Tab-separated table of C-alpha atoms and ligand atoms in Angstrom:
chain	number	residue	atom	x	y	z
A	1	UNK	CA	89.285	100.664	117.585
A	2	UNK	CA	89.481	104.465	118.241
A	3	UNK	CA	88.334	106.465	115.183
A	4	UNK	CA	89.347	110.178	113.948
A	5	UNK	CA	86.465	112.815	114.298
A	6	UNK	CA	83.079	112.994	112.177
A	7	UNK	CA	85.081	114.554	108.936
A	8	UNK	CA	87.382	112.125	107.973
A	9	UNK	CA	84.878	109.035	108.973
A	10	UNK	CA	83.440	108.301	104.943
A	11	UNK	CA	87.234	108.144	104.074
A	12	UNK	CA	88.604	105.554	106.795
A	13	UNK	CA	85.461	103.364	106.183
A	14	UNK	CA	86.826	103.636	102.770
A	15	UNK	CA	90.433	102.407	103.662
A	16	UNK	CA	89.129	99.620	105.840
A	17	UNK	CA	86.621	98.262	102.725
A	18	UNK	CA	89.778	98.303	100.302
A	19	UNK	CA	92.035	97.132	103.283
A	20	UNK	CA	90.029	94.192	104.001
A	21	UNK	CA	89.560	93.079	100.555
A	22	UNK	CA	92.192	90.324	99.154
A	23	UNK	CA	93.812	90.727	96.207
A	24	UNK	CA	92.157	94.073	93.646
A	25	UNK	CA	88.675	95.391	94.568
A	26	UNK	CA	86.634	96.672	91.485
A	27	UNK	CA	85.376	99.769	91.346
A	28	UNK	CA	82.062	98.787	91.094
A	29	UNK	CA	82.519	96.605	94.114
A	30	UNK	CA	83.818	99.578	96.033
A	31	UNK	CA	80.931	101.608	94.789
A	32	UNK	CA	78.456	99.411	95.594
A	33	UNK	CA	80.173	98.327	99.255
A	34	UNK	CA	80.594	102.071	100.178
A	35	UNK	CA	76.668	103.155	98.422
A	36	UNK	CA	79.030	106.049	96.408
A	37	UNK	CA	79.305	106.663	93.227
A	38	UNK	CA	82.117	105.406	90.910
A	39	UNK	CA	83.580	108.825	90.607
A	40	UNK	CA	83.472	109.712	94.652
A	41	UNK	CA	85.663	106.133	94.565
A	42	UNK	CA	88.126	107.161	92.604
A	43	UNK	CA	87.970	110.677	94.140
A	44	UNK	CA	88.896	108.579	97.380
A	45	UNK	CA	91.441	106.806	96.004
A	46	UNK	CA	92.859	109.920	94.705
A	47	UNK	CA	92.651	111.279	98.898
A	48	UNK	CA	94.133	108.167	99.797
A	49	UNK	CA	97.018	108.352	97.411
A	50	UNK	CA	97.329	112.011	98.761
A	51	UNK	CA	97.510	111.276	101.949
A	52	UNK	CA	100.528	108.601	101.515
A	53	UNK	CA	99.243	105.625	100.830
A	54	UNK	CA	100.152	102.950	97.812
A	55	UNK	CA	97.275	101.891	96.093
A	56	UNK	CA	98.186	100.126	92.633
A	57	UNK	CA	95.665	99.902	89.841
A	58	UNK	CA	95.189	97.772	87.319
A	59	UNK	CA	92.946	98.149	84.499
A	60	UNK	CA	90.228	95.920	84.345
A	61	UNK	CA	90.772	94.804	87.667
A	62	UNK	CA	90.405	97.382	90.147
A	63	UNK	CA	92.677	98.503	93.013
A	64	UNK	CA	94.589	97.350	95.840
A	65	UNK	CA	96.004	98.667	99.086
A	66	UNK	CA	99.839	97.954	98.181
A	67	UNK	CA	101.089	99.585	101.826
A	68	UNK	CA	99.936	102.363	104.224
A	69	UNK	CA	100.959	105.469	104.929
A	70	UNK	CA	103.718	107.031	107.197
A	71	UNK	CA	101.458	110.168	106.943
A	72	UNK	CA	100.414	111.928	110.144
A	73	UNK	CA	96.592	111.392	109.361
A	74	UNK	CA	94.561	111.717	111.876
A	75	UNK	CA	92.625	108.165	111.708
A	76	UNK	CA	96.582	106.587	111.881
A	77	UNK	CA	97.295	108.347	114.323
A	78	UNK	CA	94.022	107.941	116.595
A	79	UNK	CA	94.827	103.721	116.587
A	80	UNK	CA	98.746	104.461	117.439
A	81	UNK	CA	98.655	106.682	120.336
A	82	UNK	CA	97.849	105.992	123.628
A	83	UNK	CA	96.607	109.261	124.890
A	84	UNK	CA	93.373	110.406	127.260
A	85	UNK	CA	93.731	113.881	126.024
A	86	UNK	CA	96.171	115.253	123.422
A	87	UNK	CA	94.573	114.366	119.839
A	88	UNK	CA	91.393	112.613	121.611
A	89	UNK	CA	89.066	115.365	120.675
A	90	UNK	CA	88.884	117.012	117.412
A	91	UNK	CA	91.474	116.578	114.895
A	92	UNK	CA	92.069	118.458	111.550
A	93	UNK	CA	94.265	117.477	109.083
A	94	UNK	CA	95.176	119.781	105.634
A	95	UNK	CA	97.311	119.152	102.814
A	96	UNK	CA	98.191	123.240	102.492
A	97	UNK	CA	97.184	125.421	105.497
A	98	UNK	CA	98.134	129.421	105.688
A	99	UNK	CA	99.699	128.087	109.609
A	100	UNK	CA	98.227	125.398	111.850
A	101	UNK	CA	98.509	127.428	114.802
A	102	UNK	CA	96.274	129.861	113.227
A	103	UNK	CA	93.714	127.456	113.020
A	104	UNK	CA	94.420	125.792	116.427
A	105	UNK	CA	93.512	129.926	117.593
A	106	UNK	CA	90.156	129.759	115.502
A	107	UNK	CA	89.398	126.254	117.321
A	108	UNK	CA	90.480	127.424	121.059
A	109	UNK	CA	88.263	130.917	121.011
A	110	UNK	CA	84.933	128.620	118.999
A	111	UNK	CA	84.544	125.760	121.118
A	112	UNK	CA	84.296	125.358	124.491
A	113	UNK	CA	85.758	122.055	124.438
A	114	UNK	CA	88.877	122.456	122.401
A	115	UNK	CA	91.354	121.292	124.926
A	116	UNK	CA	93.205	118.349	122.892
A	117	UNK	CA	92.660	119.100	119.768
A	118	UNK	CA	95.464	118.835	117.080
A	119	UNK	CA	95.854	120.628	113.910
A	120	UNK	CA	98.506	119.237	111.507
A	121	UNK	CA	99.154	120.275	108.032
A	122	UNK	CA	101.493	118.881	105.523
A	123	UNK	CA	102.765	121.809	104.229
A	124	UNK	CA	102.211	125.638	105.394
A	125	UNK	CA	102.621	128.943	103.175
A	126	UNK	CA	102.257	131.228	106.714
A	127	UNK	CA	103.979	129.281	108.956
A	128	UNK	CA	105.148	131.278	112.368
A	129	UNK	CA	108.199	131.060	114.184
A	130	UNK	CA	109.068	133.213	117.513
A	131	UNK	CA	109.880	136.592	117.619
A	132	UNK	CA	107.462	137.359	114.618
A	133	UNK	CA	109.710	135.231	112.209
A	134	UNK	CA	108.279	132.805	109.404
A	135	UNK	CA	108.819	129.724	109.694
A	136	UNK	CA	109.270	127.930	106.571
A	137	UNK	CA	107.234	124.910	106.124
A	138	UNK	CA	107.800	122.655	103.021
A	139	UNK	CA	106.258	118.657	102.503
A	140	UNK	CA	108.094	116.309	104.369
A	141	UNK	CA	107.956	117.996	107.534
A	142	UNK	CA	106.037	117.578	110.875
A	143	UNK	CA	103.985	121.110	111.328
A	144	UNK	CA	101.251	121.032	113.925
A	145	UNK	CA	99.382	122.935	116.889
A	146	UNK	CA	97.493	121.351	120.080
A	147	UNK	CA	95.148	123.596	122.130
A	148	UNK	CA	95.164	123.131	125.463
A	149	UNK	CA	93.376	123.832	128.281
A	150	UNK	CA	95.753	124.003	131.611
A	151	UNK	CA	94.815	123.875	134.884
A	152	UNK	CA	97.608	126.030	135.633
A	153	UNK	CA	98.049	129.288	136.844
A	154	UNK	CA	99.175	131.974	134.226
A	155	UNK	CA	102.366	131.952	135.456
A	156	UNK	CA	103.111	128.424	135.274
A	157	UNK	CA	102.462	128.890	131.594
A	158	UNK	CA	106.028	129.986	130.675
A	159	UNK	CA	107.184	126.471	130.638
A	160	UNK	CA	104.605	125.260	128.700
A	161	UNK	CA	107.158	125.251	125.532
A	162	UNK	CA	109.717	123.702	127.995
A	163	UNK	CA	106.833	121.059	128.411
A	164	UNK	CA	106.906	120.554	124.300
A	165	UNK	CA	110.484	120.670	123.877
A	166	UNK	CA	110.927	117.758	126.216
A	167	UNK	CA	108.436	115.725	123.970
A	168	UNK	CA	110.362	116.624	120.815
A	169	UNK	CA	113.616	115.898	122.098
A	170	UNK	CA	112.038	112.531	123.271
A	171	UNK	CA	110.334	111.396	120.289
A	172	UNK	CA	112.949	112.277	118.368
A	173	UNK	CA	115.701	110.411	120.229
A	174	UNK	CA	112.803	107.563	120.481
A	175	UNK	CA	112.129	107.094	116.723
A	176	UNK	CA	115.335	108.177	115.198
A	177	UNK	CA	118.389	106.903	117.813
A	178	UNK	CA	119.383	110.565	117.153
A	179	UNK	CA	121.190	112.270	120.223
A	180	UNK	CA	118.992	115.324	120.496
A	181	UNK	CA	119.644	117.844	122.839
A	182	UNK	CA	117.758	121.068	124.264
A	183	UNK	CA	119.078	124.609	123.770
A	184	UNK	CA	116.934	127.634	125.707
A	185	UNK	CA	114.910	128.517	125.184
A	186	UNK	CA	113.081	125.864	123.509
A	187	UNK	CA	115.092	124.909	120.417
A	188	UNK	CA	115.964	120.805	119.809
A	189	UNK	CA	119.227	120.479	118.109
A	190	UNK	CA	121.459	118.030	116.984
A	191	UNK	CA	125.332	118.542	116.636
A	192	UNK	CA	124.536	121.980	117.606
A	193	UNK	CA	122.436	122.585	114.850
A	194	UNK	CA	118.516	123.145	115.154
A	195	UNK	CA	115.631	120.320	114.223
A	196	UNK	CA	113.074	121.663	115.606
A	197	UNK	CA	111.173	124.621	116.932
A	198	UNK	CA	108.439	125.146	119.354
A	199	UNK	CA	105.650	128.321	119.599
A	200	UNK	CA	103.524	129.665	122.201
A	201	UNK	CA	100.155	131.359	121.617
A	202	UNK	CA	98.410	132.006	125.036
A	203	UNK	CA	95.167	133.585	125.856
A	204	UNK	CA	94.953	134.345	129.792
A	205	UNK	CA	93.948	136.421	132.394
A	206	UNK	CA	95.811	137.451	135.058
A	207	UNK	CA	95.525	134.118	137.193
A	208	UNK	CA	93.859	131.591	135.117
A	209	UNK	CA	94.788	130.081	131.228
A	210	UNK	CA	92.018	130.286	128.636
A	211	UNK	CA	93.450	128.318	125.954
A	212	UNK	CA	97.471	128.144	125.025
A	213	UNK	CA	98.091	126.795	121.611
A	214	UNK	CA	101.545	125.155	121.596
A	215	UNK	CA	102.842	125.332	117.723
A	216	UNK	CA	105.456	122.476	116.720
A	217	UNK	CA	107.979	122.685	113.827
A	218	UNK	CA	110.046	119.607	113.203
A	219	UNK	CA	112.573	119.491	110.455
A	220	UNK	CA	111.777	115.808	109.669
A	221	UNK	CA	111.801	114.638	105.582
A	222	UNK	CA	112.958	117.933	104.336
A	223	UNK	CA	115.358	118.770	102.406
A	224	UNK	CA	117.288	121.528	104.136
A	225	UNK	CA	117.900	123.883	101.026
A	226	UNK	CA	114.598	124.313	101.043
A	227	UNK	CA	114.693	125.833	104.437
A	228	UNK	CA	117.923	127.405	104.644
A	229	UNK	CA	116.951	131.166	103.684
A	230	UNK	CA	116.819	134.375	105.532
A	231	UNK	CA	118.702	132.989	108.372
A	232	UNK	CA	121.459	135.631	109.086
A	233	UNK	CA	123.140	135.156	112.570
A	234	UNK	CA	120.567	132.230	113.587
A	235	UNK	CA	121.809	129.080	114.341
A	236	UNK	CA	122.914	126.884	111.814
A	237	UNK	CA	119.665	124.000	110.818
A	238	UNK	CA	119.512	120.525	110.082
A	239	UNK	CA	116.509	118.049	109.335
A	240	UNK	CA	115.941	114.020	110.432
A	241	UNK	CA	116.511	112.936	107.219
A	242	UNK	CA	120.028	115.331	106.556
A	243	UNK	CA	121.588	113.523	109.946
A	244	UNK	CA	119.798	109.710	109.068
A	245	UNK	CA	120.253	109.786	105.395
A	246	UNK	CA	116.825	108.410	104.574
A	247	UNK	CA	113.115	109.455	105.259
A	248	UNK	CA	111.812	108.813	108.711
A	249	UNK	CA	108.635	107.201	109.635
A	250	UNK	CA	106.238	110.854	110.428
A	251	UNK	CA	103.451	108.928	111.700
A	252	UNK	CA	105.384	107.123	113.956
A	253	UNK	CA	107.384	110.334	115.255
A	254	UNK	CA	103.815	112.310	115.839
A	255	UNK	CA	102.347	109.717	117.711
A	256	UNK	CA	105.241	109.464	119.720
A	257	UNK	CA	105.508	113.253	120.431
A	258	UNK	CA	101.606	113.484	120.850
A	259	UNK	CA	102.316	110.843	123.420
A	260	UNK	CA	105.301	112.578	125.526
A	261	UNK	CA	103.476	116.178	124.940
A	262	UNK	CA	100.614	114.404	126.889
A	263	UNK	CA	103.118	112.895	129.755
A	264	UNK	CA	104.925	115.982	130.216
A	265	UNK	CA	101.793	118.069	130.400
A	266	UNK	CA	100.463	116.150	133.384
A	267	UNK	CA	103.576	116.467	134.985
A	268	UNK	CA	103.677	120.486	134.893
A	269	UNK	CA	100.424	120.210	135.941
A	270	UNK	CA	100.549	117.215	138.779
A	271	UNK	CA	104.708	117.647	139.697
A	272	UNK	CA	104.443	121.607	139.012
A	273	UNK	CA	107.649	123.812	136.858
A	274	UNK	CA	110.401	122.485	138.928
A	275	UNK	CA	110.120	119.073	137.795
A	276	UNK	CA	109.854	120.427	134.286
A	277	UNK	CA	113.017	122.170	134.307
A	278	UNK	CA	115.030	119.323	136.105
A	279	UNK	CA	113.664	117.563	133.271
A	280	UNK	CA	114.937	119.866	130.484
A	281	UNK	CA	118.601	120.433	132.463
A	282	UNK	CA	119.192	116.733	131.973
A	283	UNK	CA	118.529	116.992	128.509
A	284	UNK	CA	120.362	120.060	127.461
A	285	UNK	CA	124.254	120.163	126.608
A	286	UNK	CA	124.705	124.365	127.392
A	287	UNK	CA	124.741	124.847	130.745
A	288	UNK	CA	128.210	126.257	132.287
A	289	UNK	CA	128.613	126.907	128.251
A	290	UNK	CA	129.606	130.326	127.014
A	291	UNK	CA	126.647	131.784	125.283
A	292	UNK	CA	125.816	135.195	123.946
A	293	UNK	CA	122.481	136.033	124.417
A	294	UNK	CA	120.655	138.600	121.664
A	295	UNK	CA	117.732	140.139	122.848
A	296	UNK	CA	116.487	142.881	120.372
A	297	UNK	CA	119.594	143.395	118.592
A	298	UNK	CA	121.747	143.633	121.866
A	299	UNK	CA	124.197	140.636	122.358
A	300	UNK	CA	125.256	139.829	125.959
A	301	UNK	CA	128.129	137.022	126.659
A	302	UNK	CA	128.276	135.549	129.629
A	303	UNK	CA	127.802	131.923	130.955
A	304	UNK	CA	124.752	129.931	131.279
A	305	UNK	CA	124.387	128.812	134.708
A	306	UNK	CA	121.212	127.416	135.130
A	307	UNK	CA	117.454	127.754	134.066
A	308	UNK	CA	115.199	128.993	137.094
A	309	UNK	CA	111.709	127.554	137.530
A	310	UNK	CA	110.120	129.873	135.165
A	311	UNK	CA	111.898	129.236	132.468
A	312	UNK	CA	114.242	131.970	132.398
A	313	UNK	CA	117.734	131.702	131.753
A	314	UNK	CA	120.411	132.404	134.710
A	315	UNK	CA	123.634	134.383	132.884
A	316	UNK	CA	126.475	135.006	134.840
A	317	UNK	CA	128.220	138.157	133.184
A	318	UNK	CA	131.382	140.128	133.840
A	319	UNK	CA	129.059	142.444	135.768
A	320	UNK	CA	126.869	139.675	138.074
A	321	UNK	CA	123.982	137.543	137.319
A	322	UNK	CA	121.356	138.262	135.523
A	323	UNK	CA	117.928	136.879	134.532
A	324	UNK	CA	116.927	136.636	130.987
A	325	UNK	CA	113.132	136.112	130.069
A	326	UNK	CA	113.383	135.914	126.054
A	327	UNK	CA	116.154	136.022	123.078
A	328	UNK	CA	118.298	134.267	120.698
A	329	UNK	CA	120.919	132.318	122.252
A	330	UNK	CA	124.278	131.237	120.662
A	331	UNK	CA	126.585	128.635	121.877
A	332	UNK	CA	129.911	128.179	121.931
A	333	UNK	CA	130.862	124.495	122.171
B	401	BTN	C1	110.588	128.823	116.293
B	401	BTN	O1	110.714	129.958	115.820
B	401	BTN	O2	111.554	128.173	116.663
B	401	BTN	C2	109.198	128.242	116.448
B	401	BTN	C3	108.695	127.588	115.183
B	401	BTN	C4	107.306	127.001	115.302
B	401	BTN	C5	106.788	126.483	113.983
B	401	BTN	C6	105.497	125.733	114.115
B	401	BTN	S1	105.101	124.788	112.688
B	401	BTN	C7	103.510	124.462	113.301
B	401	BTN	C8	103.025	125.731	113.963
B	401	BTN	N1	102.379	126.593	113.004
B	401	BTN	C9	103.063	127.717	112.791
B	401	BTN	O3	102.732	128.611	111.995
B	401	BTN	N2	104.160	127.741	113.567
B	401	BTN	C10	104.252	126.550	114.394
């Protein structure tokens, strides 16, 4: 069985002692079965509980595992996801982080052999969004950052967010049965309203990638009052459980995105940026759309012809065609 990384080891050997025991374990069984304390078992049972998962307690008797969690821990995920790289190397998991993808930074520029690693928090009080724009980050949603390592040249690394987009989009369809779609540059929508966000953080040289740090926002449990602020002329947003009516599974969703993230990784790297944006054309509804494109405060209409193989957007305007390398996009459907 594949296990999470040194930190969270004590606390899965844990799970697996009460898991394994029928009916309620005492606490000075689990004490004495673990070699802790009573008080670090009940401080585990108080990290389990955290972390999602039902344990009941009875006094006099002990506790018992009632269900596990939909949680994106790391040790869940580690046994549900069939990856060589993505989330097969370190992986940190915190119940309040400032922004995962600030942490997913610290991780690329310490250690040498980063590439894989996933940071996922449940909730975030800095949490980034393009163009220098917060991204708000309540429980309930799927917030995380992967650093990677590409063997691709700098350029290449445009589509890298094309590359996580596709995985969203996936995974969500995949878990959910929700028709997601892809809007440029790398938004996931549904009805025309946005799920899901992706970020880039790359540290490169002219030719050659150091590290890129690909930051994923996914709208999944939460309740979309809570996110629905400072949003002036952006498009309208929606969460998983707003269009299902009912909490989705997040553990199952990560380790499916972890999963396509992987795929479509090797294929930008194997099948190179045209098969990554033949990929993300058959996914997205807006092409031969009408859009108006904002790009520091300056809207420009025109239609949306095609996406070239860096990842730029193809308008044609009143006044020709014209390639567009970054901006807010708005669609009319
Ligand atoms: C966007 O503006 O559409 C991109 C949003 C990206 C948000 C994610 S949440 C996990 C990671 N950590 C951050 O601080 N931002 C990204």
């Amino acid at each position: 069985m594949a296990r999470a990384s040194g930190e969270y080891k004590r606390l899965e050997e844990f799970l697996e002692l009460l898991s394994r025991h029928e009916g309620y374990a005492s606490g000075q069984f689990l004490a004495k079965k673990a070699g802790i304390s009573r008080s670090a078992v009940w401080k585990q049972i108080r990290r389990l509980r955290q972390c999602g998962y039902a344990i009941e307690s009875l006094h006099g008797m002990g506790y018992r595992l009632a269900s596990s969690t939909t949680y994106p821990v790391p040790w869940e995920l580690a046994k549900a996801m069939r990856t060589a790289i993505v989330g097969r190397g370190r992986m940190v998991y915190r119940d309040n982080a400032d922004s995962t993808q600030t942490i997913a930074i610290a991780l690329a520029e310490k250690h040498t052999d980063a590439a894989g690693a996933v940071v996922i928090a449940e909730q975030q009080s800095g949490g980034r969004g393009r163009m220098k724009r917060r991204w708000l980050s309540p429980r309930g949603g799927v917030w995380l950052s992967v650093v990677l390592k590409p063997g691709i040249p700098t350029a290449t690394s445009t589509l890298l967010p094309f590359v996580a987009a596709l995985a969203v989009c996936d995974a969500v369809r995949e878990t959910t049965g929700l028709s997601a779609a892809l809007k440029w540059p790398n938004d996931v929508m549904i009805k025309g309203k946005k799920v899901a966000g992706i970020l880039l953080d790359l540290s490169a040289e002219a030719e050659t990638v150091n590290y890129a740090v690909i930051g994923i926002g996914i709208n999944a449990n939460v309740d979309t009052s809570k996110i629905k602020i400072d949003r002036e002329g952006r498009p309208e947003i929606t969460s998983l459980k707003e269009e299902l009516g009912k909490d989705i599974d997040r553990l199952r969703l990560t380790a499916t995105l972890l999963e396509k993230l992987e795929q479509f990784y090797l294929v930008l790297e194997k099948g190179g940026p045209a098969k990554i944006v033949a990929e993300w054309r058959r996914r997205s509804d807006m092409l031969g759309k009408k859009v108006s494109v904002v790009q520091q405060g300056r809207a420009e209409e025109g239609v949306a012809q095609d996406i070239n193989d860096d990842g730029s957007l193809l308008l044609k305007t009143a006044s020709g065609t014209v390639s567009i390398v970054s901006g807010d996009i708005h669609v009319s459907y």
